[in-house]
Amino acid sequence: IKPPASILFIFGGSGDLNQRKLAPALFNLFIDNWMPEKFAVIGLGRTEYSNDKFRNHLFDGIQEFSRRKGESNDKWAGFSEHVSYLQMDASDPEAYHKMSDVVKQYEEEWGVHANVIFYLAVAPQLVPDIATKLGALKWCKDSQTVRIVVEKPFGHDLKSARELNSLLNSIFTEDQIYRIDHYLGKETVQNILALRFANALFEPIWNRNYIDHIQITAAETVGVEDRGGYYEQSGALRDMVQNHILQLLCMIAMEAPVNFDANEIRNKKTDVLNAIRPISRDQVHEYAVRGQYSHGWMKGTKVQAYRQEKSVNPKSNTETFAAAKFFIDNWRWQGVPIYVRTGKFMHQKSTIISIEFKQAPHYAFPQEAADSFRPNRLTISIQPEMDIRLRFQAKRPGQSMTLNPVDMIFSYKDAYDGHEPEAYETLLLDVMEGNPTQFMRADQVEAGWKVVMPIIEAWEARPPVDFPNYAPDSWGPEDAEALIARDGHNWVSLP
Ligand code: BG6
């Protein structure tokens, strides 16, 4: 079923996010026949654009960034009829009445009461002001049809996230607020729930009795690119751990939901965040490692150090790599360490979750088979490879009893046609349908901040002495190896 008639206002309409992600996603939904019968996409911005020029600007983005790149261009004319541009200064309260006129006009034309979605693809400091001005429009109180989408970063720390939540909650009901974490829209991430809760096989062993430890790696091969200004205020912990990585952790560690109700799922995830053992500030050095890249070579190309990047302080202490060890204090996970790491300019682009099982309790095999015993491991590759691998021991063919580990692999590429929707497609459709399951509730965001605050505070209080401390095209600083080696483990080598 298609979503009901929808009017999407995109603040920051002429910006990067719209061109790279939102417009391609909406166009793909249109191609796949998921857009409502009646819809309008209205880009808002200060830049002057005619409708045609704006449409061309979005089309250029689609040619460059869409997963379909250049396919189905014959559908563009049909889609672009729904797209227009409204020049407005978002800081001028009067300008907001233009939006009321637009809504009225479409509703009259369509003869229905439409959904209205405000997508705030703007710098975070503009969010409070825009939200407040929207709140002054009486019709925005309609919690059934009016929704606001807020991009990350959601706050800069726990305090600012709380302030932003309380401001938004004073204007909109929680049901109207869609805080995006685009990782939750990824197919392979959503599949974690299917893997765990649609199969009888995994759940009985998904606990401290059988699982030795868990690893989550989100490695990128890009540096900060042209986002130095933003990244300086952020760093790897705020940019990736507080949100994306903790959300992956929630999917892996949550209890089984009773149903797919949005709050049921989010309650179960929030329980995980609330159960993460607080790290005391004086123990942070045992539990977390930070890094910053130096100049060097990345796949044969010379790259500059983080401190030399555009809009970055030449003495910057911002981390471009973070690793941490967490424990979840509940019955299921007591004593199971969870290691996470993320970094820019890593050796390989890969987001994977690896569940490391305990050794078999007893090996009855002859001595010569002994060297190759490996515990079972379930690896969930989120991206760019999309697969799930289960490692188990097999007998190597031959006359001796020699064991070696083998992989049983489920690959998206082989099983399906390889045209998975992108995260933004899924999430935009959810917003139009009014389904907040894959969006962050206020308490989830705050719980995420609570987890990382001690690390942030300890790092800020004690500037690093060894930055830059890792070379591009590596796996980050040596301390990250030591963090996990102290417990007798290694980071998994990526497939
Ligand atoms: C964003 C971060 O949220 O996620 C970026 O701000 C990061 O720094 C990006 O590169 C990674 O997203 P993906 O989908 O490419 O893994």
Short mmCIF file of C-alpha atoms and ligand atoms in Angstrom, two decimals:
data_model
loop_
_atom_site.label_atom_id
_atom_site.label_comp_id
_atom_site.label_asym_id
_atom_site.label_seq_id
_atom_site.Cartn_x
_atom_site.Cartn_y
_atom_site.Cartn_z
CA ILE A 1 0.00 0.00 0.00
CA LYS A 2 1.34 3.39 -0.91
CA PRO A 3 1.61 6.09 1.74
CA PRO A 4 -1.08 8.77 1.91
CA ALA A 5 -0.80 12.10 0.05
CA SER A 6 2.32 13.84 1.30
CA ILE A 7 3.95 17.24 1.04
CA LEU A 8 7.66 17.18 1.85
CA PHE A 9 9.39 20.43 2.67
CA ILE A 10 13.15 20.09 2.62
CA PHE A 11 14.98 22.78 4.54
CA GLY A 12 18.46 23.00 3.09
CA GLY A 13 16.92 22.01 -0.23
CA SER A 14 19.85 23.26 -2.28
CA GLY A 15 22.38 21.56 0.00
CA ASP A 16 24.52 18.50 -0.19
CA LEU A 17 22.33 16.02 1.67
CA ASN A 18 19.39 16.62 -0.60
CA GLN A 19 21.44 16.30 -3.74
CA ARG A 20 23.37 13.21 -2.63
CA LYS A 21 20.86 11.28 -0.59
CA LEU A 22 17.32 12.59 -0.29
CA ALA A 23 16.46 13.37 -3.91
CA PRO A 24 18.02 10.12 -5.23
CA ALA A 25 16.10 8.20 -2.54
CA LEU A 26 12.79 9.84 -3.40
CA PHE A 27 13.35 9.26 -7.09
CA ASN A 28 14.12 5.59 -6.48
CA LEU A 29 10.95 5.25 -4.42
CA PHE A 30 9.09 6.80 -7.34
CA ILE A 31 10.65 4.38 -9.82
CA ASP A 32 9.74 1.47 -7.57
CA ASN A 33 6.20 2.75 -7.28
CA TRP A 34 6.35 3.51 -3.58
CA MET A 35 5.66 7.25 -3.70
CA PRO A 36 2.14 8.35 -2.80
CA GLU A 37 -0.31 8.91 -5.66
CA LYS A 38 -0.30 12.55 -4.67
CA PHE A 39 2.90 14.09 -3.47
CA ALA A 40 4.98 17.25 -3.64
CA VAL A 41 8.64 17.77 -2.82
CA ILE A 42 9.50 21.37 -2.10
CA GLY A 43 13.10 22.44 -1.65
CA LEU A 44 13.52 25.43 0.63
CA GLY A 45 16.55 27.64 0.72
CA ARG A 46 17.96 31.09 0.48
CA THR A 47 19.73 30.53 -2.83
CA GLU A 48 17.76 31.73 -5.81
CA TYR A 49 16.59 28.93 -8.08
CA SER A 50 13.90 28.66 -10.68
CA ASN A 51 11.95 25.40 -10.46
CA ASP A 52 13.70 24.18 -13.58
CA LYS A 53 17.15 25.03 -12.35
CA PHE A 54 16.42 23.32 -9.03
CA ARG A 55 15.17 20.20 -10.76
CA ASN A 56 18.29 20.11 -12.91
CA HIS A 57 20.44 20.46 -9.83
CA LEU A 58 18.75 17.44 -8.26
CA PHE A 59 18.94 15.49 -11.49
CA ASP A 60 22.71 16.08 -11.61
CA GLY A 61 22.92 14.63 -8.10
CA ILE A 62 20.95 11.58 -9.16
CA GLN A 63 23.27 10.99 -12.11
CA GLU A 64 26.22 11.08 -9.76
CA PHE A 65 25.04 9.57 -6.49
CA SER A 66 22.00 7.36 -7.02
CA ARG A 67 22.50 3.60 -6.70
CA ARG A 68 20.80 3.42 -10.10
CA LYS A 69 22.95 6.15 -11.70
CA GLY A 70 21.49 6.92 -15.06
CA GLU A 71 18.99 4.03 -15.22
CA SER A 72 15.30 4.85 -15.52
CA ASN A 73 15.96 8.43 -16.60
CA ASP A 74 12.76 8.21 -18.64
CA LYS A 75 10.90 8.36 -15.32
CA TRP A 76 12.50 11.65 -14.34
CA ALA A 77 10.02 13.88 -16.18
CA GLY A 78 7.14 12.23 -14.32
CA PHE A 79 8.89 12.63 -10.99
CA SER A 80 10.15 16.16 -11.49
CA GLU A 81 6.62 17.48 -12.05
CA HIS A 82 6.19 16.95 -8.31
CA VAL A 83 9.32 18.90 -7.42
CA SER A 84 9.51 22.64 -6.89
CA TYR A 85 11.58 25.23 -5.09
CA LEU A 86 10.55 27.89 -2.64
CA GLN A 87 13.04 30.58 -1.89
CA MET A 88 12.80 31.59 1.74
CA ASP A 89 14.89 32.87 4.58
CA ALA A 90 14.31 30.38 7.38
CA SER A 91 15.18 32.98 9.98
CA ASP A 92 12.27 35.20 8.91
CA PRO A 93 9.03 34.20 10.70
CA GLU A 94 6.93 35.77 7.95
CA ALA A 95 8.45 33.41 5.39
CA TYR A 96 6.78 30.44 7.09
CA HIS A 97 3.37 31.63 5.97
CA LYS A 98 4.44 30.88 2.43
CA MET A 99 4.46 27.22 3.45
CA SER A 100 0.94 27.48 4.79
CA ASP A 101 -0.16 28.81 1.42
CA VAL A 102 1.56 25.98 -0.40
CA VAL A 103 -0.12 23.37 1.81
CA LYS A 104 -3.51 24.98 1.33
CA GLN A 105 -3.06 25.09 -2.40
CA TYR A 106 -2.13 21.39 -2.71
CA GLU A 107 -4.89 20.28 -0.40
CA GLU A 108 -7.45 22.17 -2.43
CA GLU A 109 -6.09 20.78 -5.66
CA TRP A 110 -5.96 17.19 -4.34
CA GLY A 111 -9.14 17.37 -2.30
CA VAL A 112 -7.50 15.62 0.70
CA HIS A 113 -5.91 16.49 4.01
CA ALA A 114 -2.25 15.67 3.29
CA ASN A 115 0.70 14.60 5.42
CA VAL A 116 3.17 17.42 5.81
CA ILE A 117 6.80 16.48 6.45
CA PHE A 118 9.50 18.96 7.34
CA TYR A 119 12.93 17.55 6.65
CA LEU A 120 15.62 19.60 8.38
CA ALA A 121 18.68 18.98 6.20
CA VAL A 122 20.43 21.95 7.79
CA ALA A 123 23.33 22.71 10.10
CA PRO A 124 22.45 21.59 13.65
CA GLN A 125 22.60 25.10 15.07
CA LEU A 126 19.65 26.10 12.86
CA VAL A 127 17.36 23.32 14.11
CA PRO A 128 16.04 25.02 17.29
CA ASP A 129 15.11 28.21 15.48
CA ILE A 130 13.39 26.48 12.56
CA ALA A 131 11.51 24.15 14.90
CA THR A 132 10.36 27.08 17.01
CA LYS A 133 9.12 28.99 13.98
CA LEU A 134 7.29 25.94 12.67
CA GLY A 135 5.71 25.61 16.09
CA ALA A 136 4.17 29.03 15.65
CA LEU A 137 2.10 27.73 12.73
CA LYS A 138 -1.10 26.41 14.25
CA TRP A 139 -1.56 23.59 11.79
CA CYS A 140 1.79 22.08 12.77
CA LYS A 141 0.20 20.85 16.00
CA ASP A 142 -1.72 18.22 14.06
CA SER A 143 0.10 15.17 15.38
CA GLN A 144 -1.65 12.82 12.96
CA THR A 145 -0.28 14.35 9.79
CA VAL A 146 2.59 16.73 10.53
CA ARG A 147 6.10 15.30 11.06
CA ILE A 148 9.55 16.76 11.50
CA VAL A 149 12.71 14.91 10.54
CA VAL A 150 15.91 15.84 12.35
CA GLU A 151 19.34 14.77 11.11
CA LYS A 152 22.34 13.99 13.23
CA PRO A 153 24.28 15.26 15.07
CA PHE A 154 21.53 15.31 17.67
CA GLY A 155 23.19 17.49 20.26
CA HIS A 156 26.86 17.80 21.01
CA ASP A 157 26.75 16.09 24.39
CA LEU A 158 24.17 14.83 26.86
CA LYS A 159 23.25 18.30 28.06
CA SER A 160 22.67 19.80 24.63
CA ALA A 161 20.79 16.69 23.47
CA ARG A 162 18.48 17.03 26.47
CA GLU A 163 17.94 20.69 25.73
CA LEU A 164 17.14 19.96 22.11
CA ASN A 165 14.75 17.19 23.11
CA SER A 166 12.95 19.38 25.56
CA LEU A 167 12.64 22.16 23.01
CA LEU A 168 11.31 19.80 20.31
CA ASN A 169 8.98 18.09 22.77
CA SER A 170 7.57 21.46 23.82
CA ILE A 171 6.56 22.11 20.21
CA PHE A 172 5.74 18.67 18.79
CA THR A 173 4.53 15.42 20.28
CA GLU A 174 7.16 12.66 20.35
CA ASP A 175 5.18 10.86 17.60
CA GLN A 176 5.84 13.75 15.25
CA ILE A 177 9.62 13.75 15.70
CA TYR A 178 11.75 11.51 13.49
CA ARG A 179 15.40 11.55 14.56
CA ILE A 180 17.35 9.85 11.79
CA ASP A 181 20.16 7.39 12.28
CA HIS A 182 20.67 6.19 8.73
CA TYR A 183 22.35 2.95 9.86
CA LEU A 184 18.94 1.74 11.01
CA GLY A 185 17.65 1.95 7.45
CA LYS A 186 20.32 -0.34 6.02
CA GLU A 187 19.01 -3.68 4.80
CA THR A 188 21.72 -5.68 6.53
CA VAL A 189 21.03 -3.91 9.81
CA GLN A 190 17.30 -4.53 9.65
CA ASN A 191 18.08 -8.14 8.86
CA ILE A 192 19.66 -8.57 12.30
CA LEU A 193 16.17 -8.70 13.78
CA ALA A 194 15.13 -11.32 11.23
CA LEU A 195 18.24 -13.38 11.86
CA ARG A 196 17.81 -13.34 15.61
CA PHE A 197 14.07 -13.46 16.04
CA ALA A 198 12.71 -15.32 13.01
CA ASN A 199 14.92 -18.36 13.60
CA ALA A 200 14.85 -20.85 16.41
CA LEU A 201 18.50 -21.68 15.99
CA PHE A 202 20.38 -18.66 17.25
CA GLU A 203 18.43 -17.27 20.15
CA PRO A 204 19.03 -20.18 22.58
CA ILE A 205 22.78 -19.69 22.32
CA TRP A 206 22.71 -15.89 22.11
CA ASN A 207 23.95 -15.22 25.60
CA ARG A 208 26.82 -15.32 28.05
CA ASN A 209 26.78 -19.13 28.25
CA TYR A 210 27.85 -19.55 24.64
CA ILE A 211 29.19 -16.21 23.45
CA ASP A 212 32.73 -15.31 24.39
CA HIS A 213 32.79 -11.76 23.10
CA ILE A 214 31.44 -9.51 20.38
CA GLN A 215 33.22 -7.14 18.02
CA ILE A 216 31.84 -4.30 15.96
CA THR A 217 34.05 -2.61 13.39
CA ALA A 218 33.00 0.35 11.24
CA ALA A 219 36.05 1.15 9.16
CA GLU A 220 36.16 3.77 6.43
CA THR A 221 38.80 4.31 3.77
CA VAL A 222 37.98 8.00 3.40
CA GLY A 223 39.46 10.79 5.50
CA VAL A 224 37.35 13.71 6.67
CA GLU A 225 37.11 14.96 3.08
CA ASP A 226 35.72 18.49 3.00
CA ARG A 227 33.90 18.17 6.31
CA GLY A 228 36.75 19.36 8.52
CA GLY A 229 34.68 22.18 9.98
CA TYR A 230 31.98 19.80 11.20
CA TYR A 231 34.37 17.02 12.17
CA GLU A 232 36.53 19.26 14.34
CA GLN A 233 33.54 19.72 16.63
CA SER A 234 32.72 16.07 16.52
CA GLY A 235 35.39 13.37 16.24
CA ALA A 236 34.90 9.65 15.79
CA LEU A 237 33.19 9.04 19.12
CA ARG A 238 30.43 11.57 18.53
CA ASP A 239 30.25 11.01 14.78
CA MET A 240 30.00 7.22 14.75
CA VAL A 241 29.97 5.60 18.20
CA GLN A 242 27.29 7.56 20.06
CA ASN A 243 24.81 6.81 17.31
CA HIS A 244 25.53 4.24 14.59
CA ILE A 245 27.70 1.81 16.52
CA LEU A 246 25.60 1.87 19.67
CA GLN A 247 22.54 1.24 17.53
CA LEU A 248 24.20 -1.81 16.00
CA LEU A 249 25.01 -2.95 19.49
CA CYS A 250 21.37 -2.56 20.48
CA MET A 251 20.21 -4.71 17.56
CA ILE A 252 22.66 -7.43 18.55
CA ALA A 253 22.04 -7.32 22.28
CA MET A 254 18.34 -6.46 22.70
CA GLU A 255 15.83 -8.87 24.18
CA ALA A 256 13.21 -10.40 21.88
CA PRO A 257 10.41 -7.94 21.15
CA VAL A 258 6.84 -9.08 21.67
CA ASN A 259 5.75 -7.49 18.39
CA PHE A 260 6.87 -4.91 15.85
CA ASP A 261 5.26 -1.97 17.55
CA ALA A 262 7.59 1.02 17.28
CA ASN A 263 7.73 1.60 21.00
CA GLU A 264 8.12 -2.06 21.83
CA ILE A 265 11.23 -2.28 19.64
CA ARG A 266 12.61 0.99 20.92
CA ASN A 267 11.98 0.05 24.54
CA LYS A 268 14.00 -3.09 24.08
CA LYS A 269 16.86 -1.16 22.50
CA THR A 270 16.84 1.50 25.15
CA ASP A 271 17.05 -1.21 27.80
CA VAL A 272 20.39 -2.24 26.29
CA LEU A 273 21.80 1.28 26.39
CA ASN A 274 20.64 1.72 29.94
CA ALA A 275 22.34 -1.53 30.93
CA ILE A 276 25.75 -0.61 29.51
CA ARG A 277 28.13 -0.41 32.43
CA PRO A 278 29.17 3.19 33.02
CA ILE A 279 32.89 3.66 32.59
CA SER A 280 34.32 5.77 35.36
CA ARG A 281 36.40 8.67 34.16
CA ASP A 282 39.58 7.41 35.78
CA GLN A 283 39.21 4.05 34.04
CA VAL A 284 38.68 5.43 30.57
CA HIS A 285 42.27 4.69 29.54
CA GLU A 286 41.61 0.98 30.15
CA TYR A 287 38.39 0.95 28.19
CA ALA A 288 38.85 3.36 25.31
CA VAL A 289 41.48 4.32 22.76
CA ARG A 290 41.62 7.33 20.49
CA GLY A 291 43.65 7.98 17.38
CA GLN A 292 44.29 10.59 14.74
CA TYR A 293 45.71 9.95 11.30
CA SER A 294 49.05 11.27 10.14
CA HIS A 295 50.02 12.01 6.58
CA GLY A 296 50.92 9.04 4.47
CA TRP A 297 49.72 6.88 1.63
CA MET A 298 46.26 5.59 1.03
CA LYS A 299 46.13 2.91 -1.65
CA GLY A 300 48.97 4.52 -3.57
CA THR A 301 47.76 8.10 -3.18
CA LYS A 302 49.53 10.58 -0.96
CA VAL A 303 47.22 11.97 1.70
CA GLN A 304 47.71 14.70 4.25
CA ALA A 305 47.50 14.42 8.00
CA TYR A 306 44.21 15.25 9.70
CA ARG A 307 45.81 18.35 11.20
CA GLN A 308 46.52 19.64 7.69
CA GLU A 309 42.97 19.14 6.39
CA LYS A 310 40.87 22.14 5.41
CA SER A 311 39.13 23.89 8.37
CA VAL A 312 41.07 21.80 10.89
CA ASN A 313 43.17 23.28 13.66
CA PRO A 314 46.86 22.40 12.97
CA LYS A 315 47.08 21.38 16.64
CA SER A 316 43.75 19.60 16.67
CA ASN A 317 43.10 16.96 19.33
CA THR A 318 40.03 15.63 17.57
CA GLU A 319 40.07 11.86 17.20
CA THR A 320 39.57 10.26 13.80
CA PHE A 321 39.66 6.78 15.33
CA ALA A 322 37.99 5.44 18.44
CA ALA A 323 37.86 2.01 20.01
CA ALA A 324 36.15 0.98 23.21
CA LYS A 325 35.21 -1.97 25.33
CA PHE A 326 31.75 -2.14 26.86
CA PHE A 327 29.93 -4.52 29.17
CA ILE A 328 26.19 -4.92 29.42
CA ASP A 329 25.08 -5.50 32.97
CA ASN A 330 22.11 -7.80 32.61
CA TRP A 331 21.43 -11.54 32.85
CA ARG A 332 22.02 -12.25 29.20
CA TRP A 333 25.31 -10.46 28.78
CA GLN A 334 27.02 -10.35 32.13
CA GLY A 335 30.78 -10.63 31.64
CA VAL A 336 30.73 -10.66 27.80
CA PRO A 337 33.02 -7.93 26.49
CA ILE A 338 31.90 -5.96 23.47
CA TYR A 339 34.70 -4.33 21.52
CA VAL A 340 33.93 -1.57 19.06
CA ARG A 341 36.16 0.43 16.75
CA THR A 342 35.73 2.97 14.00
CA GLY A 343 38.11 5.14 12.06
CA LYS A 344 38.84 7.20 9.00
CA PHE A 345 41.57 6.18 6.56
CA MET A 346 41.48 2.56 7.64
CA HIS A 347 43.04 -0.18 5.59
CA GLN A 348 39.71 -1.48 4.35
CA LYS A 349 36.16 -0.19 4.12
CA SER A 350 34.07 -2.53 6.13
CA THR A 351 31.33 -2.54 8.72
CA ILE A 352 31.06 -5.92 10.37
CA ILE A 353 29.75 -7.44 13.53
CA SER A 354 31.36 -10.55 14.76
CA ILE A 355 29.95 -12.86 17.39
CA GLU A 356 32.70 -15.02 18.84
CA PHE A 357 31.48 -18.19 20.50
CA LYS A 358 33.18 -20.10 23.28
CA GLN A 359 35.43 -23.04 22.67
CA ALA A 360 33.79 -26.44 22.55
CA PRO A 361 33.96 -27.80 26.09
CA HIS A 362 35.90 -30.91 25.21
CA TYR A 363 37.85 -32.06 22.18
CA ALA A 364 38.03 -35.80 21.76
CA PHE A 365 40.19 -35.46 18.66
CA PRO A 366 43.69 -36.82 18.31
CA GLN A 367 46.62 -34.60 19.18
CA GLU A 368 47.55 -33.79 15.58
CA ALA A 369 44.17 -32.18 14.95
CA ALA A 370 44.59 -29.91 17.95
CA ASP A 371 46.39 -26.94 16.43
CA SER A 372 43.56 -25.93 14.22
CA PHE A 373 40.72 -25.74 16.72
CA ARG A 374 38.85 -22.50 16.25
CA PRO A 375 35.74 -21.51 18.11
CA ASN A 376 32.60 -20.84 16.12
CA ARG A 377 32.11 -17.36 14.83
CA LEU A 378 29.15 -15.65 13.26
CA THR A 379 30.12 -12.65 11.14
CA ILE A 380 27.50 -10.24 9.92
CA SER A 381 28.89 -8.04 7.15
CA ILE A 382 26.86 -4.89 6.99
CA GLN A 383 28.73 -3.17 4.14
CA PRO A 384 30.13 -2.99 1.52
CA GLU A 385 30.06 -6.80 1.50
CA MET A 386 26.61 -7.92 2.52
CA ASP A 387 26.67 -11.40 3.92
CA ILE A 388 26.47 -13.58 6.99
CA ARG A 389 29.11 -16.23 7.62
CA LEU A 390 29.11 -18.99 10.15
CA ARG A 391 32.51 -20.46 10.85
CA PHE A 392 32.68 -24.01 12.07
CA GLN A 393 35.20 -26.79 12.22
CA ALA A 394 35.31 -29.38 9.48
CA LYS A 395 37.46 -32.38 8.80
CA ARG A 396 39.91 -31.69 6.05
CA PRO A 397 39.56 -34.44 3.43
CA GLY A 398 42.40 -36.92 3.65
CA GLN A 399 43.58 -39.88 5.65
CA SER A 400 44.35 -38.04 8.85
CA MET A 401 41.90 -36.47 11.24
CA THR A 402 42.84 -32.85 10.66
CA LEU A 403 40.38 -30.13 11.42
CA ASN A 404 40.14 -26.77 9.81
CA PRO A 405 37.68 -23.91 10.02
CA VAL A 406 35.28 -23.40 7.11
CA ASP A 407 32.58 -20.82 6.41
CA MET A 408 28.95 -21.32 5.61
CA ILE A 409 27.95 -18.17 3.75
CA PHE A 410 24.70 -16.40 3.03
CA SER A 411 25.37 -13.68 0.49
CA TYR A 412 22.85 -11.05 -0.57
CA LYS A 413 24.39 -10.91 -4.01
CA ASP A 414 23.79 -14.61 -4.61
CA ALA A 415 20.47 -14.93 -2.84
CA TYR A 416 18.77 -11.80 -4.17
CA ASP A 417 19.22 -9.63 -7.21
CA GLY A 418 21.56 -7.15 -5.56
CA HIS A 419 19.23 -4.14 -5.84
CA GLU A 420 18.64 -3.45 -2.19
CA PRO A 421 17.08 -0.09 -1.38
CA GLU A 422 19.36 2.43 0.24
CA ALA A 423 18.85 3.42 3.85
CA TYR A 424 17.36 6.80 2.98
CA GLU A 425 14.77 5.19 0.73
CA THR A 426 13.56 2.96 3.52
CA LEU A 427 13.59 5.73 6.08
CA LEU A 428 11.83 8.32 3.92
CA LEU A 429 9.12 5.79 3.14
CA ASP A 430 8.77 5.11 6.87
CA VAL A 431 8.30 8.83 7.53
CA MET A 432 5.60 9.09 4.88
CA GLU A 433 3.89 6.02 6.29
CA GLY A 434 4.19 7.35 9.82
CA ASN A 435 6.28 4.47 11.11
CA PRO A 436 8.91 5.61 13.63
CA THR A 437 10.29 2.15 14.50
CA GLN A 438 13.67 2.76 12.86
CA PHE A 439 14.04 6.26 14.29
CA MET A 440 15.56 7.39 17.52
CA ARG A 441 13.26 8.26 20.38
CA ALA A 442 14.28 11.06 22.75
CA ASP A 443 15.30 8.67 25.53
CA GLN A 444 17.36 6.51 23.15
CA VAL A 445 19.42 9.48 22.03
CA GLU A 446 20.03 10.55 25.60
CA ALA A 447 20.92 7.03 26.70
CA GLY A 448 23.47 6.89 23.85
CA TRP A 449 25.04 10.10 25.05
CA LYS A 450 25.19 8.81 28.61
CA VAL A 451 27.27 5.88 27.45
CA VAL A 452 29.93 7.98 25.73
CA MET A 453 30.02 11.01 28.05
CA PRO A 454 32.64 9.67 30.49
CA ILE A 455 34.97 8.96 27.56
CA ILE A 456 34.38 12.39 26.04
CA GLU A 457 34.98 14.09 29.38
CA ALA A 458 38.11 12.14 30.18
CA TRP A 459 39.56 12.80 26.74
CA GLU A 460 38.77 16.47 26.90
CA ALA A 461 40.31 16.76 30.32
CA ARG A 462 43.50 15.06 29.21
CA PRO A 463 44.68 16.05 25.73
CA PRO A 464 46.46 13.30 23.82
CA VAL A 465 50.24 13.45 23.83
CA ASP A 466 50.87 11.24 20.84
CA PHE A 467 48.65 12.63 18.07
CA PRO A 468 48.91 11.86 15.18
CA ASN A 469 49.32 8.25 16.18
CA TYR A 470 48.34 6.14 13.22
CA ALA A 471 49.21 6.02 9.55
CA PRO A 472 46.59 6.07 6.81
CA ASP A 473 45.87 2.62 5.35
CA SER A 474 46.38 0.96 8.74
CA TRP A 475 44.07 -0.39 11.43
CA GLY A 476 44.53 2.56 13.75
CA PRO A 477 46.85 3.08 16.71
CA GLU A 478 48.71 0.23 18.38
CA ASP A 479 46.82 0.89 21.59
CA ALA A 480 43.69 -0.37 19.88
CA GLU A 481 45.38 -3.74 19.38
CA ALA A 482 46.49 -3.69 22.99
CA LEU A 483 42.96 -2.94 24.20
CA ILE A 484 41.70 -6.26 22.91
CA ALA A 485 44.96 -8.23 23.24
CA ARG A 486 44.92 -7.63 27.01
CA ASP A 487 41.89 -9.92 27.12
CA GLY A 488 43.57 -12.53 24.96
CA HIS A 489 41.72 -11.65 21.75
CA ASN A 490 42.48 -10.09 18.37
CA TRP A 491 40.39 -7.90 16.16
CA VAL A 492 38.93 -10.15 13.52
CA SER A 493 40.69 -9.91 10.22
CA LEU A 494 38.11 -8.80 7.74
CA PRO A 495 36.95 -11.13 4.99
C1 BG6 B 1 27.89 9.66 8.92
C2 BG6 B 1 29.15 10.27 9.45
O1 BG6 B 1 26.87 9.68 9.88
O2 BG6 B 1 28.15 8.31 8.56
C3 BG6 B 1 30.27 10.18 8.45
O3 BG6 B 1 28.91 11.62 9.77
C4 BG6 B 1 30.45 8.75 8.00
O4 BG6 B 1 31.49 10.68 8.98
C5 BG6 B 1 29.12 8.18 7.56
O5 BG6 B 1 31.36 8.75 6.91
C6 BG6 B 1 29.26 6.71 7.25
O6 BG6 B 1 28.08 6.26 6.67
P1 BG6 B 1 28.08 5.00 5.72
O7 BG6 B 1 26.61 4.76 5.43
O8 BG6 B 1 28.87 5.38 4.51
O9 BG6 B 1 28.71 3.92 6.50
#
